[in-house]
CSV table of C-alpha atoms and ligand atoms in Angstrom, one decimal:
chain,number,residue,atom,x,y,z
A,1,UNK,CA,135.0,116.4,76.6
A,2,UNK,CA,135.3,115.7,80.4
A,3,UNK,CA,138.8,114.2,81.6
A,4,UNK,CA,139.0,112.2,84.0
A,5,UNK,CA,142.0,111.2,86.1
A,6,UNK,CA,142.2,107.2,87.6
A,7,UNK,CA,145.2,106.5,89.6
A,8,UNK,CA,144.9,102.6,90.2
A,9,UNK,CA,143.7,102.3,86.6
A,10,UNK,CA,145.6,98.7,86.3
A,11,UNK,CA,143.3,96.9,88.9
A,12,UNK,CA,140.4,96.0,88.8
A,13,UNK,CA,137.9,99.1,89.1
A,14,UNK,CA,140.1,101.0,87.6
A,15,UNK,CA,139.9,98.9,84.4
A,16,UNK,CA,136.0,98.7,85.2
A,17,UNK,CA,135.8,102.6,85.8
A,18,UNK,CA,137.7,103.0,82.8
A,19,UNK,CA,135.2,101.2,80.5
A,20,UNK,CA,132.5,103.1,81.7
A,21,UNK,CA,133.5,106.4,81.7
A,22,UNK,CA,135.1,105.9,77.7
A,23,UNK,CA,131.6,104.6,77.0
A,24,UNK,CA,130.4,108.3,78.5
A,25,UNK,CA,132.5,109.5,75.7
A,26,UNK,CA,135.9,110.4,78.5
A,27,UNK,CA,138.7,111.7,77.5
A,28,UNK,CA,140.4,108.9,80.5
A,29,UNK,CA,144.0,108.9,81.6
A,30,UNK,CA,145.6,106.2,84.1
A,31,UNK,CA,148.6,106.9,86.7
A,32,UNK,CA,151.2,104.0,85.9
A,33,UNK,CA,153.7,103.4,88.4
A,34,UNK,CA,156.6,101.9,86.4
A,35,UNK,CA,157.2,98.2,86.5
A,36,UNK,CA,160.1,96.1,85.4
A,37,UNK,CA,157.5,93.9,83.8
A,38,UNK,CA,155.9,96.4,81.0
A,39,UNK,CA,154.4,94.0,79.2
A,40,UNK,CA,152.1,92.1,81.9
A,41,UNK,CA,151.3,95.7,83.0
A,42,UNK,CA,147.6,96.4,82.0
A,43,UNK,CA,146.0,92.9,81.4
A,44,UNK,CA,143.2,93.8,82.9
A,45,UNK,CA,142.7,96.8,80.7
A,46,UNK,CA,143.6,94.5,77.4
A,47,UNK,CA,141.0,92.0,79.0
A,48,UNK,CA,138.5,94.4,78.3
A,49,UNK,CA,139.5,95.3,74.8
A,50,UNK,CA,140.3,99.0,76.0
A,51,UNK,CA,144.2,99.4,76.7
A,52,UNK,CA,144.5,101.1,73.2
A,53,UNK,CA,141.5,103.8,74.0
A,54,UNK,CA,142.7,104.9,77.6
A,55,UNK,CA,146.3,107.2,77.5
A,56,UNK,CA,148.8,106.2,80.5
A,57,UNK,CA,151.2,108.4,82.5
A,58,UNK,CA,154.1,107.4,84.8
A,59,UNK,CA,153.7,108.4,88.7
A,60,UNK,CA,153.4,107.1,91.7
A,61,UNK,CA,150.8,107.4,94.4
A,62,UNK,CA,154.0,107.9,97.1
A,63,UNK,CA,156.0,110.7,94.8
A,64,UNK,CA,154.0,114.2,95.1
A,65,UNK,CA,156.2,115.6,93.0
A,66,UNK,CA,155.2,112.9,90.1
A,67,UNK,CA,151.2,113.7,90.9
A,68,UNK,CA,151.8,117.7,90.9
A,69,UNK,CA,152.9,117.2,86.8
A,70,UNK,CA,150.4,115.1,86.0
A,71,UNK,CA,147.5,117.4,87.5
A,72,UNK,CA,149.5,120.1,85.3
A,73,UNK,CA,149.4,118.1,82.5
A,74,UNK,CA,146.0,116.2,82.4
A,75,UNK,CA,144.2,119.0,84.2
A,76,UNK,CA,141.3,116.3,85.1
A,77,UNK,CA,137.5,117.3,85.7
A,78,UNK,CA,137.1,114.5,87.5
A,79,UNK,CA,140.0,111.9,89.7
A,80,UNK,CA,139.2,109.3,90.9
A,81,UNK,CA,141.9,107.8,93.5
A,82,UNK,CA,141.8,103.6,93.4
A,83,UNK,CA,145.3,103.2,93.6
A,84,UNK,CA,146.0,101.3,97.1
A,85,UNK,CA,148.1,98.4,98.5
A,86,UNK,CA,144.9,96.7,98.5
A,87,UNK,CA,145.2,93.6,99.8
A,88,UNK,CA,144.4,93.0,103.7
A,89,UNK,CA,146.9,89.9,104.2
A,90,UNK,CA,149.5,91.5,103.3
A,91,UNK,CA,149.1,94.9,105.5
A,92,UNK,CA,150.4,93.1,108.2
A,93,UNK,CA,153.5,91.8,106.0
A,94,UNK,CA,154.2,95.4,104.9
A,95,UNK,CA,152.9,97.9,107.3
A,96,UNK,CA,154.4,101.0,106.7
A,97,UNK,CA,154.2,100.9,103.0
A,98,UNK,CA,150.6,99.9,103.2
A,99,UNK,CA,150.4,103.2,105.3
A,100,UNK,CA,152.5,105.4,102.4
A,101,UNK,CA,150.2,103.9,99.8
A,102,UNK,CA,147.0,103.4,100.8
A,103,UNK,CA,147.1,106.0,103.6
A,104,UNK,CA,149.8,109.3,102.7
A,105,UNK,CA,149.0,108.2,99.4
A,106,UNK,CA,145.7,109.6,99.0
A,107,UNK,CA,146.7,112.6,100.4
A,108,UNK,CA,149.7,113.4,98.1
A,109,UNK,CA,146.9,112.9,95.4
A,110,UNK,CA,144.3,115.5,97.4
A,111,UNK,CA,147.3,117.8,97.7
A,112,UNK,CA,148.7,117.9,93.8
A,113,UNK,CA,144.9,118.3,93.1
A,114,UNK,CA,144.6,121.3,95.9
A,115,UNK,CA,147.4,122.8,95.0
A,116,UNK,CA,147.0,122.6,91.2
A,117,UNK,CA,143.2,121.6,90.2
A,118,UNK,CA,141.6,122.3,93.4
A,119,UNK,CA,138.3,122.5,91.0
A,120,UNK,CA,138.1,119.2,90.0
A,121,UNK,CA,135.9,117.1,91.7
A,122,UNK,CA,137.9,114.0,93.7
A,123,UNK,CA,136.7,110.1,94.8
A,124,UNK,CA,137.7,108.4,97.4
A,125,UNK,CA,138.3,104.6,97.6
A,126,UNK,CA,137.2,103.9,101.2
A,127,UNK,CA,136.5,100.7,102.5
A,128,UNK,CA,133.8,98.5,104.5
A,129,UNK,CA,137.2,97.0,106.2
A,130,UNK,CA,137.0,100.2,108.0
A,131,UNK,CA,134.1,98.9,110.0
A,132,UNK,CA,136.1,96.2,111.0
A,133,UNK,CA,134.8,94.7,114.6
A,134,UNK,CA,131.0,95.7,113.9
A,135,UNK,CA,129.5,98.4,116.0
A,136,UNK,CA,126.5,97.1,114.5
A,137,UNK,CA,125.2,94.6,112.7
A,138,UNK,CA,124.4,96.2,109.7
A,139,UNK,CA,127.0,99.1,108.8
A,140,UNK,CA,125.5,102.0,107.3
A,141,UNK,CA,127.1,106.2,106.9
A,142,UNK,CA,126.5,106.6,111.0
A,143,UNK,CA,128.0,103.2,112.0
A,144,UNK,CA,131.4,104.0,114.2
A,145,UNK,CA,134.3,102.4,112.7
A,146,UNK,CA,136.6,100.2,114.1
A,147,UNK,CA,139.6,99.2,111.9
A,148,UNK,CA,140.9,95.6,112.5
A,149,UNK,CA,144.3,95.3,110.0
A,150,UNK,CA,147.2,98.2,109.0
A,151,UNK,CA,145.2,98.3,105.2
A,152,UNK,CA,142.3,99.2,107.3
A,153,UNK,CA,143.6,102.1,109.3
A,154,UNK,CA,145.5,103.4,106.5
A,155,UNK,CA,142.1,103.5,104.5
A,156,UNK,CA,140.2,105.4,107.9
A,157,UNK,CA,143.1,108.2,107.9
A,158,UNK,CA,142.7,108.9,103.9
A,159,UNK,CA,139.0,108.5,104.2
A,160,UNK,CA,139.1,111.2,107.2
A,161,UNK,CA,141.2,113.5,105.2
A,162,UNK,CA,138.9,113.3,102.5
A,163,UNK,CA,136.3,114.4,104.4
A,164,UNK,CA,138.3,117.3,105.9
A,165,UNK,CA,139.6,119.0,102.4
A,166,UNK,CA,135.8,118.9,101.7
A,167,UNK,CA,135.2,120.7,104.8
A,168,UNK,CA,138.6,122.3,105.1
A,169,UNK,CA,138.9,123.6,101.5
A,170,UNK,CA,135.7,123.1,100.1
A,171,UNK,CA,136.7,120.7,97.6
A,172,UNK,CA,134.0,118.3,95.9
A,173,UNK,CA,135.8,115.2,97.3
A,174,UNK,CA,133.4,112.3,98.0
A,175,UNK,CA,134.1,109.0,99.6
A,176,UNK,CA,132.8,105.9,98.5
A,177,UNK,CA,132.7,103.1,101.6
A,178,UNK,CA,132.8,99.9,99.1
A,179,UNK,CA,132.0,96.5,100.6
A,180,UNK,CA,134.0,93.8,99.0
A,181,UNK,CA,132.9,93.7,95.1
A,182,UNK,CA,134.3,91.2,92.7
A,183,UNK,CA,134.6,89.9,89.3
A,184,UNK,CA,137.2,87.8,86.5
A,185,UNK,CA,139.7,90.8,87.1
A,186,UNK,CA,140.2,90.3,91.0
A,187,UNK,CA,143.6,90.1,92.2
A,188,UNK,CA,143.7,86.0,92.7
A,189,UNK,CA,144.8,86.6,96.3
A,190,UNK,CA,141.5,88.0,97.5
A,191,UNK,CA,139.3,85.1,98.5
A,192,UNK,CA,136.5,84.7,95.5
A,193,UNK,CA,138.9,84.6,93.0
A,194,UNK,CA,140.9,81.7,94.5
A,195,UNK,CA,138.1,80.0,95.0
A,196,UNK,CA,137.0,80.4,91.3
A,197,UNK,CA,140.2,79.7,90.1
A,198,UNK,CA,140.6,77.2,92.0
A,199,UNK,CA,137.3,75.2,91.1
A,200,UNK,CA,138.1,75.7,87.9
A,201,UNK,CA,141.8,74.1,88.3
A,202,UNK,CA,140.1,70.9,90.1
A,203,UNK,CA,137.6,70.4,87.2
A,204,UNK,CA,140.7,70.4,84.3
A,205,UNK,CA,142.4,68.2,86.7
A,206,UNK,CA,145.0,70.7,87.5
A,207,UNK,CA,144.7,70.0,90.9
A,208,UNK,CA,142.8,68.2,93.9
A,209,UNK,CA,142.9,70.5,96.9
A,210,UNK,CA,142.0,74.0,97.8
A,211,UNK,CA,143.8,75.0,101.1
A,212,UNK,CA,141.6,78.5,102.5
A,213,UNK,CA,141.8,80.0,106.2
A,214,UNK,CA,138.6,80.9,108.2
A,215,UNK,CA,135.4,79.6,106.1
A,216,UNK,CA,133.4,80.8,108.8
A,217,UNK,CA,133.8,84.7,107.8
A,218,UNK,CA,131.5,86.6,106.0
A,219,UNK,CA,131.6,89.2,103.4
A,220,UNK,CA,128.5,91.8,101.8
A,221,UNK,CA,130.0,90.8,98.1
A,222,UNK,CA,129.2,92.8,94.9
A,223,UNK,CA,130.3,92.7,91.2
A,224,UNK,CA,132.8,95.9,89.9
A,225,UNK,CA,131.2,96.6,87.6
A,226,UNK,CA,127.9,97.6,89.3
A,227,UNK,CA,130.6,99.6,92.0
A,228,UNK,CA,132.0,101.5,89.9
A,229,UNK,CA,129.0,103.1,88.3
A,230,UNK,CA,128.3,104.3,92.2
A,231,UNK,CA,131.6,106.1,91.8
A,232,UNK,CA,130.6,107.7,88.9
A,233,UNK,CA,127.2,109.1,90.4
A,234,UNK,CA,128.8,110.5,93.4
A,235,UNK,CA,130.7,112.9,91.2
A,236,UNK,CA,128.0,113.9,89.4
A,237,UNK,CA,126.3,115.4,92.3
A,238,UNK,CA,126.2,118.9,93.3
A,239,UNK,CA,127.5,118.6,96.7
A,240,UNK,CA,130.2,115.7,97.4
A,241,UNK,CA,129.0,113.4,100.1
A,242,UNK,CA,130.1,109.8,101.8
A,243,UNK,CA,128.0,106.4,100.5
A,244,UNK,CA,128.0,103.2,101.3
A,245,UNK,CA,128.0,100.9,98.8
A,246,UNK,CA,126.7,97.5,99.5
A,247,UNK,CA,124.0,94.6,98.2
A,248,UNK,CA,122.9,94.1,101.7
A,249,UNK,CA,123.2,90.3,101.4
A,250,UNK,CA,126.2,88.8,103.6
A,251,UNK,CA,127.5,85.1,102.8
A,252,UNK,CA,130.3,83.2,104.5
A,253,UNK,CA,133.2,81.9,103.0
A,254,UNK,CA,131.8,78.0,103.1
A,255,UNK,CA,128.5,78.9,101.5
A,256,UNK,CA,130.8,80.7,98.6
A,257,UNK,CA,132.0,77.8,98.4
A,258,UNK,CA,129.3,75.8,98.0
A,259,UNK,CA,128.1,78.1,95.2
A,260,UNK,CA,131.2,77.9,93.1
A,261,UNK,CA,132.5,73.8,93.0
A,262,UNK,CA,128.3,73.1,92.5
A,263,UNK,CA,128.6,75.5,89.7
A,264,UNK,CA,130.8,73.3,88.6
A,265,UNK,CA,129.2,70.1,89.7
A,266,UNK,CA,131.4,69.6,92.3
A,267,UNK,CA,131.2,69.0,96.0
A,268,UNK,CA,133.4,71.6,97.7
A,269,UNK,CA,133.8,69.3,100.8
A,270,UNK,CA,135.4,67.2,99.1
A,271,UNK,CA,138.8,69.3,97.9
A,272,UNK,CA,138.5,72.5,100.5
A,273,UNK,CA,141.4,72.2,102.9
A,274,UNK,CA,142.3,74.6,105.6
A,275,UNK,CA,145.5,75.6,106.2
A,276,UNK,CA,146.2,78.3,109.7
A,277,UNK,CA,148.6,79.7,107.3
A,278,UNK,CA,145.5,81.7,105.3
A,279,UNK,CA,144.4,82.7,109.0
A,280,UNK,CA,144.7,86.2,110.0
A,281,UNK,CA,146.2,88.2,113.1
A,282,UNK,CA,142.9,89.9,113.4
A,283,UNK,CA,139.9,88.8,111.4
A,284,UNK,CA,137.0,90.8,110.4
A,285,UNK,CA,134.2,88.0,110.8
A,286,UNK,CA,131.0,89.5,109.4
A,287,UNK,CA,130.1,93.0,106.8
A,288,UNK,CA,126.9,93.6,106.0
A,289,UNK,CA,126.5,97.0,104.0
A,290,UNK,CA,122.9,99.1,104.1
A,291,UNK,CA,123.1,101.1,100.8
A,292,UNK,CA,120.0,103.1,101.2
A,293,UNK,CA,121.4,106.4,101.1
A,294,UNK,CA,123.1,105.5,97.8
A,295,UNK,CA,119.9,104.3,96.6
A,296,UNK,CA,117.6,107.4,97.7
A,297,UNK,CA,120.4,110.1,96.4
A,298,UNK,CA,122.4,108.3,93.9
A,299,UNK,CA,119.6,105.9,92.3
A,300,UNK,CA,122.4,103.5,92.4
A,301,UNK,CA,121.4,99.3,92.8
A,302,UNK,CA,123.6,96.6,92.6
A,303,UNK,CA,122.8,94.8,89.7
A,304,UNK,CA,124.3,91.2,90.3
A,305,UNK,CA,123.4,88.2,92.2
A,306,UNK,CA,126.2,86.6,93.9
A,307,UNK,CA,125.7,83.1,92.0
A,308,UNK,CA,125.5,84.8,88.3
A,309,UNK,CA,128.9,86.8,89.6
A,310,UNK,CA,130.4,83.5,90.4
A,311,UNK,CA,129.4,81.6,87.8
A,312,UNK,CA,130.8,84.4,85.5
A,313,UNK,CA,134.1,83.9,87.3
A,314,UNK,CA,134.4,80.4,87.4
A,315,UNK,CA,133.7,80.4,83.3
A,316,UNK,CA,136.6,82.9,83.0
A,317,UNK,CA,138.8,81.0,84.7
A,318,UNK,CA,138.1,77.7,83.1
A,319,UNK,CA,138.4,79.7,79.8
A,320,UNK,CA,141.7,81.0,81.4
A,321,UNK,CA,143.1,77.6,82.6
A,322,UNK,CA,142.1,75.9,78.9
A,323,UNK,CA,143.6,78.5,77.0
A,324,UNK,CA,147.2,78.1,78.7
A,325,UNK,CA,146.8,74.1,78.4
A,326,UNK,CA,146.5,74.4,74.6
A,327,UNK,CA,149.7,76.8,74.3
B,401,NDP,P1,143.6,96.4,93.0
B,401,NDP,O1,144.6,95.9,94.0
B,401,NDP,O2,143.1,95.5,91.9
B,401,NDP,O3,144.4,97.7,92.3
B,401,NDP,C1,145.2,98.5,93.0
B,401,NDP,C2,145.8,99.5,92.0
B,401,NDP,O4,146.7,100.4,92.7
B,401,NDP,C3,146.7,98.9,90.9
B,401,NDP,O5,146.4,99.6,89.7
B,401,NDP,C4,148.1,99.1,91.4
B,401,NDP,O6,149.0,99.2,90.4
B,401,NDP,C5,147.9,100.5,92.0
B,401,NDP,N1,149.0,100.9,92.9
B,401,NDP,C6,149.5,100.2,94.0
B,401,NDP,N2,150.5,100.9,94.6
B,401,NDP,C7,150.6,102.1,93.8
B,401,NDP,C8,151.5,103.1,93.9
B,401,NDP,N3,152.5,103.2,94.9
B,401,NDP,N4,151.4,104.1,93.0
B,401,NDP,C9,150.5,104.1,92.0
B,401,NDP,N5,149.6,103.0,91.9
B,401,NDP,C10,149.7,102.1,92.8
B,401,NDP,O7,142.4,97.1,93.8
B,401,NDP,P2,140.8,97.2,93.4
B,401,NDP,O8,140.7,97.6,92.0
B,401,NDP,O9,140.2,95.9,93.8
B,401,NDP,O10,140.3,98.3,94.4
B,401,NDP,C11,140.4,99.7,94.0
B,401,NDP,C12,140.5,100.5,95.3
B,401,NDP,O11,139.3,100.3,96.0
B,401,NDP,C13,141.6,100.2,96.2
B,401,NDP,O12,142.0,101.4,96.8
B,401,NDP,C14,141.0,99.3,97.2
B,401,NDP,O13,141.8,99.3,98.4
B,401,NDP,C15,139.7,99.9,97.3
B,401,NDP,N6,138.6,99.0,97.8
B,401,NDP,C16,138.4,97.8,97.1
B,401,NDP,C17,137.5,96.9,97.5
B,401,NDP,C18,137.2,95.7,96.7
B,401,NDP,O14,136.5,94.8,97.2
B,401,NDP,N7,137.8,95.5,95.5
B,401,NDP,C19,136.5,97.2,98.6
B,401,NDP,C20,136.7,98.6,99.1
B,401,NDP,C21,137.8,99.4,98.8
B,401,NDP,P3,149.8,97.9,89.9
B,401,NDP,O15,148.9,97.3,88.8
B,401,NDP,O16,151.1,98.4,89.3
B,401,NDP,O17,150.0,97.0,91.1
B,402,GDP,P1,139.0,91.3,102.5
B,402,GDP,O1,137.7,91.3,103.0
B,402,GDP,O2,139.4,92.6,101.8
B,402,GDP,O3,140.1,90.9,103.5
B,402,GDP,O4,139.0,90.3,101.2
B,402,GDP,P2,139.6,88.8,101.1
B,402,GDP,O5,138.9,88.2,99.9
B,402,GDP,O6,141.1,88.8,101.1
B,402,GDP,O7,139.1,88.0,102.4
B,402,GDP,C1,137.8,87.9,102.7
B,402,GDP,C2,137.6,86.9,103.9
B,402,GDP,O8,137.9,85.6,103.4
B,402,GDP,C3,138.4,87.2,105.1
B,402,GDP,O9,137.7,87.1,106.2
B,402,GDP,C4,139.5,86.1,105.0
B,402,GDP,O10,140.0,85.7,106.3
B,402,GDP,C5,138.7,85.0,104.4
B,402,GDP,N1,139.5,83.9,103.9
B,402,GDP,C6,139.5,82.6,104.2
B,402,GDP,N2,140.4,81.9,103.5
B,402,GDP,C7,141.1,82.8,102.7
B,402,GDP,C8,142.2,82.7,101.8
B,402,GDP,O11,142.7,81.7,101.5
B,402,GDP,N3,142.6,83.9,101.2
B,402,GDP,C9,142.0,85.1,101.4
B,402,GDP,N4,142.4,86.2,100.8
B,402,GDP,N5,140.9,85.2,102.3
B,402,GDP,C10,140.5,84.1,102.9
């Protein structure tokens, strides 16, 4: 039985990642980091009727000392490293942990494996923020990257170090560059889900506005659960490698929008407010991914449309918001 170890197991690919590999037949074991708030703790997994089929052990991404025992313990075939302080807005808020986490983070995890289960073959969470100000206007393996926010740069030094333990220590350690991919179990910070939420508050009458910053941005948008079969196929190959991981479509805030509250049958005009507190000290204006290389060595496709994705999210969280007014 291959093992495979997911540190971010409690967001969202990681509870994505974990149904697919269990369906492989995976022995698959999540890093917690411990939380005064146990019982919220894994929602995502119990979402998707699989918290009772995964086993989790307590670490943290920041304490090497925590990682070196669990490589001892789990000894993992495969590890897949999600865990990140993923959320752009907030880099700026909390710069130097975003840069323990998501940056020295990775690192601690490449070192426990190095030092104890330098065999196992390692992913990389890398991200299409780390194109940042475009050096081209579709971002592909070759595209220079230009990081525009602390999460990004943090991401470019562990994606860099991932790349040099491959060709420093001959690791398999392979790098996935994911543009922005969503679904029910996004963090309802990150713009989609807001917006779905939020269309789905205004319909139930729960409320009238939705205040958002720049509308004018635009983001290469998947669903997880396509994403996270890509990470899956790049450990399967014989020699690790870097993919982008994209639909190749790019849509702007507004015209998300517009897709959601019609969903719904509404008119997002109508309740989208902006407020300059959603605006950021450096914005990333447009992404648009070529996966090509995924698709000639991997096989790998997204699978999802951005208006089925959506309207999956606004039924959840319609479903969501009824549920809680009938308690
Ligand atoms: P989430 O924010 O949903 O999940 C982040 C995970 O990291 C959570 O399980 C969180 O645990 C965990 N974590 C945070 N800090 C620590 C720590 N110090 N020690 C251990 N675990 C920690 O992210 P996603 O699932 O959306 O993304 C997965 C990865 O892919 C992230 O690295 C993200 O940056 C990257 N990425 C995501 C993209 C996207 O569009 N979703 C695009 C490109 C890259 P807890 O539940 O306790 O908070
Ligand atoms: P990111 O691409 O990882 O930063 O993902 P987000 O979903 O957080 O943001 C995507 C884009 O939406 C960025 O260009 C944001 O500036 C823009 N955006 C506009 N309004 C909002 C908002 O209210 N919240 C968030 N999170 N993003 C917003």
């Amino acid at each position: 039985m291959t093992t495979a170890l997911i540190t971010g197991i409690t967001g969202q690919d990681g509870a994505y990642l974990s149904q697919l590999l269990l369906g492989k037949g995976y022995r698959v074991v999540g890093l917690l980091r411990r939380s005064a708030s146990a019982d919220v703790v894994g929602e995502r997994l119990r979402w998707l009727g699989i918290i009772d089929d995964v086993e989790l052990i307590d670490g943290n991404l920041t304490d090497l000392s925590s990682l070196i025992r669990i490589m001892e313990t789990v000894r993992p075939d495969e590890i897949y490293n999600l865990a990140a302080q993923s959320f752009v807005a907030a880099s700026w808020q909390q710069p130097l942990l975003t840069g323990n986490v998501t940056g020295i983070g990775a690192v601690n995890v490449l070192e426990a494996a190095r030092i104890v289960q330098s065999k196992a073959r390692f992913y990389q969470a890398s991200s299409s923020e780390m194109y940042g100000l475009i050096q081209q206007p579709v971002q592909n393996e070759n595209t220079p990257f230009y990081p525009r926010s602390p999460y990004a740069v943090a991401k470019l030094y562990a994606h860099w170090m991932t790349v040099n333990y491959r060709e420093s220590f001959g690791m398999h350690a392979s790098s996935g560059i994911l543009f922005n991919h969503e679904s029910p179990l996004r963090g309802i910070e990150f713009v989609t889900r807001k917006v779905t939420d939020g269309v789905a508050r205004i319909k139930l009458g729960l409320a009238k506005e939705l205040p958002l910053g720049n509308l004018d941005a635009t983001r290469d948008w998947g669903h997880a659960r396509d994403y996270v079969r890509a990470m899956h196929l790049m450990l399967q190959q014989d020699t690790p490698d870097d993919y982008v991981v994209a639909t190749g479509r790019t849509t702007s805030i507004r015209d998300l929008c517009r897709i959601a509250f019609s969903y719904a049958d509404l008119n997002y005009e109508d309740h989208v407010v902006t407020n300059p507190a959603f605006l950021r000290p450096a914005e990333v204006e447009v992404l648009l991914g070529d996966a090509s290389k995924a698709k000639r060595v991997l096989g790998w496709e997204a699978e999802t449309t951005l208006e089925s994705m959506v309207a999956e999210m606004v039924d959840a969280d319609l479903a969501r918001h009824r549920n809680r007014a009938t308690i």
